[in-house]
Short mmCIF file of C-alpha atoms in Angstrom, two decimals:
data_model
loop_
_atom_site.label_atom_id
_atom_site.label_comp_id
_atom_site.label_asym_id
_atom_site.label_seq_id
_atom_site.Cartn_x
_atom_site.Cartn_y
_atom_site.Cartn_z
CA ASP A 1166 395.34 85.34 102.78
CA VAL A 1167 395.26 89.14 102.18
CA LYS A 1168 392.09 90.59 100.28
CA VAL A 1169 390.97 93.78 98.76
CA THR A 1170 387.38 93.29 97.60
CA GLN A 1171 385.48 95.80 95.24
CA SER A 1172 381.82 96.34 95.49
CA SER A 1173 380.98 95.58 91.49
CA ARG A 1174 383.41 93.98 88.72
CA TYR A 1175 381.13 95.88 86.11
CA LEU A 1176 379.00 98.74 86.31
CA VAL A 1177 376.86 100.64 83.66
CA LYS A 1178 375.73 104.03 84.57
CA ARG A 1179 374.16 106.96 82.63
CA THR A 1180 375.57 110.57 82.13
CA GLY A 1181 374.86 112.74 85.37
CA GLU A 1182 374.12 109.90 87.62
CA LYS A 1183 375.93 109.75 90.78
CA VAL A 1184 378.14 106.58 91.36
CA PHE A 1185 379.63 104.91 94.19
CA LEU A 1186 382.69 102.41 94.02
CA GLU A 1187 383.24 100.75 97.22
CA CYS A 1188 386.57 99.23 98.43
CA VAL A 1189 386.95 96.90 101.41
CA GLN A 1190 390.60 95.37 102.62
CA ASP A 1191 390.92 92.96 105.40
CA MET A 1192 394.61 93.57 106.48
CA ASP A 1193 394.17 96.39 108.90
CA HIS A 1194 396.06 98.50 106.42
CA GLU A 1195 396.33 102.37 107.21
CA ASN A 1196 396.92 103.41 103.54
CA MET A 1197 394.36 103.04 100.64
CA PHE A 1198 394.27 104.40 97.06
CA TRP A 1199 392.07 104.83 94.11
CA TYR A 1200 393.83 104.54 90.80
CA ARG A 1201 392.10 104.59 87.31
CA GLN A 1202 393.47 102.40 84.29
CA ASP A 1203 393.30 103.46 80.53
CA PRO A 1204 395.00 102.00 77.77
CA GLY A 1205 398.42 103.60 77.04
CA LEU A 1206 398.20 105.70 80.31
CA GLY A 1207 399.07 103.18 82.90
CA LEU A 1208 397.87 103.81 86.11
CA ARG A 1209 396.80 107.24 87.56
CA LEU A 1210 396.12 108.22 91.17
CA ILE A 1211 392.92 109.70 91.87
CA TYR A 1212 393.12 109.85 95.64
CA PHE A 1213 394.93 108.42 98.69
CA SER A 1214 393.84 108.00 102.30
CA TYR A 1215 396.21 107.22 105.05
CA ASP A 1216 393.96 107.40 107.80
CA VAL A 1217 390.42 107.43 108.49
CA LYS A 1218 388.85 110.83 107.47
CA MET A 1219 392.30 111.64 105.80
CA LYS A 1220 392.75 111.93 102.23
CA GLU A 1221 395.00 113.50 99.60
CA LYS A 1222 394.52 114.23 96.08
CA GLY A 1223 396.24 112.38 93.47
CA ASP A 1224 397.22 113.17 89.68
CA ILE A 1225 393.75 113.27 88.60
CA PRO A 1226 390.77 114.17 91.38
CA GLU A 1227 388.74 116.48 89.07
CA GLY A 1228 385.23 115.16 88.76
CA TYR A 1229 386.00 112.62 91.70
CA SER A 1230 385.37 112.68 95.87
CA VAL A 1231 386.19 110.00 98.35
CA SER A 1232 384.94 108.84 101.70
CA ARG A 1233 386.69 107.06 104.48
CA GLU A 1234 384.80 106.62 107.66
CA LYS A 1235 386.07 103.30 108.63
CA LYS A 1236 389.62 102.10 108.30
CA GLU A 1237 388.75 98.90 106.28
CA ARG A 1238 386.24 100.69 103.82
CA PHE A 1239 387.43 103.59 101.02
CA SER A 1240 384.61 104.83 98.62
CA LEU A 1241 385.26 106.74 95.58
CA ILE A 1242 382.44 109.10 94.44
CA LEU A 1243 381.46 110.18 91.18
CA GLU A 1244 379.49 113.41 91.87
CA SER A 1245 378.07 113.40 88.11
CA ALA A 1246 379.18 110.68 86.05
CA SER A 1247 380.37 111.84 82.44
CA THR A 1248 381.67 109.76 79.63
CA ASN A 1249 385.22 110.61 79.84
CA GLN A 1250 384.85 108.77 83.14
CA THR A 1251 384.40 105.53 81.49
CA SER A 1252 387.46 103.50 82.67
CA MET A 1253 388.69 100.69 84.94
CA TYR A 1254 389.14 101.57 88.69
CA LEU A 1255 391.20 99.89 90.85
CA CYS A 1256 391.47 100.11 94.51
CA ALA A 1257 394.65 99.18 96.46
CA SER A 1258 396.01 99.34 100.04
CA SER A 1259 399.27 99.38 101.93
CA SER A 1260 400.52 98.99 105.41
CA ALA A 1261 402.33 102.09 106.85
CA GLY A 1262 405.00 100.19 108.55
CA ASP A 1263 408.36 100.36 106.73
CA ARG A 1264 407.50 103.41 104.47
CA GLY A 1265 408.67 102.83 100.88
CA THR A 1266 409.09 99.06 101.16
CA ASP A 1267 405.46 98.40 101.36
CA THR A 1268 403.58 96.06 98.86
CA GLN A 1269 400.31 97.51 97.65
CA TYR A 1270 397.65 95.08 97.61
CA PHE A 1271 394.95 95.55 94.80
CA GLY A 1272 391.38 94.56 94.15
CA PRO A 1273 389.95 93.16 91.18
CA GLY A 1274 388.86 96.26 89.59
CA THR A 1275 385.72 97.91 88.43
CA ARG A 1276 385.04 98.27 84.91
CA LEU A 1277 382.84 101.44 84.85
CA THR A 1278 381.03 102.43 81.53
CA VAL A 1279 378.81 105.79 81.27
CA LEU A 1280 376.48 106.17 78.71
CA GLY B 25 410.52 114.03 91.14
CA ASN B 26 410.28 110.36 90.71
CA SER B 27 409.80 108.77 87.38
CA VAL B 28 409.79 104.96 85.77
CA THR B 29 410.04 104.08 82.19
CA GLN B 30 409.47 100.76 80.73
CA MET B 31 409.82 99.35 77.42
CA GLU B 32 406.66 99.77 75.36
CA GLY B 33 404.82 96.65 74.19
CA PRO B 34 403.43 94.50 73.28
CA VAL B 35 406.12 92.02 73.62
CA THR B 36 405.28 88.99 71.60
CA LEU B 37 407.19 85.77 72.21
CA SER B 38 406.86 81.90 71.61
CA GLU B 39 406.61 79.80 74.46
CA GLU B 40 410.07 78.76 75.96
CA ALA B 41 411.67 81.85 74.94
CA PHE B 42 413.78 84.14 76.83
CA LEU B 43 412.05 87.35 78.32
CA THR B 44 413.57 90.69 79.18
CA ILE B 45 411.31 93.70 79.83
CA ASN B 46 413.38 96.88 80.63
CA CYS B 47 412.54 99.18 83.45
CA THR B 48 414.64 102.46 84.43
CA TYR B 49 413.87 105.02 86.87
CA THR B 50 414.99 108.20 88.43
CA ALA B 51 414.46 108.84 91.98
CA THR B 52 415.01 111.72 94.27
CA GLY B 53 415.66 109.49 97.31
CA TYR B 54 416.53 105.92 97.62
CA PRO B 55 413.93 103.77 96.20
CA SER B 56 412.49 100.30 96.79
CA LEU B 57 411.84 98.64 93.39
CA PHE B 58 408.91 96.53 92.44
CA TRP B 59 407.44 94.48 89.45
CA TYR B 60 403.52 94.14 89.68
CA VAL B 61 401.92 91.65 87.09
CA GLN B 62 398.07 91.91 85.74
CA TYR B 63 396.58 89.07 84.41
CA PRO B 64 393.68 89.37 81.98
CA GLY B 65 390.49 90.60 83.96
CA GLU B 66 392.29 90.99 87.25
CA GLY B 67 393.85 93.50 89.56
CA LEU B 68 397.70 93.96 89.93
CA GLN B 69 399.65 91.80 92.22
CA LEU B 70 403.10 91.82 93.48
CA LEU B 71 405.58 89.70 91.28
CA LEU B 72 408.96 90.76 93.21
CA LYS B 73 410.60 93.22 94.70
CA ALA B 74 413.99 94.48 95.84
CA THR B 75 414.97 96.95 98.53
CA LYS B 76 418.69 98.01 98.11
CA ALA B 77 421.28 98.09 95.70
CA ASP B 78 422.53 94.54 93.99
CA ASP B 79 419.40 92.79 95.46
CA LYS B 80 417.82 90.39 93.54
CA GLY B 81 413.85 89.64 93.52
CA SER B 82 412.67 86.38 92.19
CA ASN B 83 409.45 84.78 91.85
CA LYS B 84 407.74 81.92 89.64
CA GLY B 85 411.09 82.08 87.49
CA PHE B 86 411.12 85.83 87.00
CA GLU B 87 413.99 87.51 88.41
CA ALA B 88 415.22 91.32 88.31
CA THR B 89 418.27 92.93 89.81
CA TYR B 90 418.20 96.56 91.71
CA ARG B 91 421.15 98.24 89.70
CA LYS B 92 422.07 101.54 91.23
CA GLU B 93 424.61 102.57 88.79
CA THR B 94 422.71 101.99 85.68
CA THR B 95 418.99 103.19 87.61
CA SER B 96 417.63 99.83 86.27
CA PHE B 97 415.59 97.05 87.42
CA HIS B 98 415.01 94.72 84.28
CA LEU B 99 412.75 91.81 84.50
CA GLU B 100 413.89 88.45 83.01
CA LYS B 101 412.58 84.99 82.88
CA GLY B 102 414.73 82.23 81.10
CA SER B 103 411.53 80.52 79.59
CA VAL B 104 408.10 81.95 79.18
CA GLN B 105 404.95 80.08 79.16
CA VAL B 106 401.46 80.88 77.71
CA SER B 107 400.55 81.50 81.26
CA ASP B 108 402.78 84.26 81.58
CA SER B 109 400.73 86.44 79.07
CA ALA B 110 399.64 89.60 81.01
CA VAL B 111 400.87 93.13 81.76
CA TYR B 112 403.90 93.92 83.74
CA PHE B 113 404.29 97.06 85.69
CA CYS B 114 407.56 98.42 87.08
CA ALA B 115 407.45 100.58 90.37
CA LEU B 116 409.19 102.25 92.72
CA SER B 117 408.57 103.82 96.30
CA ASP B 118 411.00 106.28 98.06
CA GLN B 119 412.14 104.84 101.50
CA GLY B 120 411.18 107.18 103.98
CA GLY B 121 409.40 109.33 101.76
CA SER B 122 405.72 109.36 100.54
CA TYR B 123 403.52 106.27 100.63
CA ILE B 124 402.46 106.96 97.00
CA PRO B 125 404.52 104.69 94.36
CA THR B 126 405.27 105.63 90.99
CA PHE B 127 404.46 103.18 88.32
CA GLY B 128 405.37 102.65 84.98
CA ARG B 129 402.99 102.59 82.07
CA GLY B 130 403.01 98.81 81.78
CA THR B 131 404.18 96.39 79.40
CA SER B 132 402.06 93.96 77.81
CA LEU B 133 403.32 90.41 77.07
CA ILE B 134 401.80 87.91 74.50
CA VAL B 135 403.15 84.50 74.82
CA HIS B 136 402.21 82.06 71.78
CA PRO B 137 402.33 78.21 71.96
#
């Protein structure tokens, strides 16, 4: 059974803290994604990685960075957390096989609250 | 560019009612179409997909047909259950294009006993 896991389900941090969100997939997928989900706004892509050490900015990369040192692990970093980064964060992965037909597999999400 | 438009929710139904959630799309290329479902407190999971015109995707009693002429992929179920209460996302991916899919904003479904 395919699996995407995220390091925390709930996280509470203070403004200005550096925050790490970790995502691990066990499907040997090339592509990994970080989204944030907010009511009324749906899913918005923060960053995308198509290979180890490779990344592309998504729609809302400001205030975030990412790291992919190993194929199975994709980290999202909030350099200095702010209250407007309070949100649900979803990690996903997909295969680079048949481009455009591949399913995205999602983790359970991390609900981050910044106080 | 690509876009996906879903009907706004919430959609509120009684158990055993018929469900339709509308989804229309615009795409520059030839897309694959997906429906994902998000149950409370969970991430999204694939419900069904279709990769070419006139294909019908189906799963768990849900169906959707890829209609190229109307650029639509409406989700239907003949008889909903309380356990179907969730948020449903329509999405598309460009075949041969970017690996990044385009998602609709999601439609919340609430089913009452």
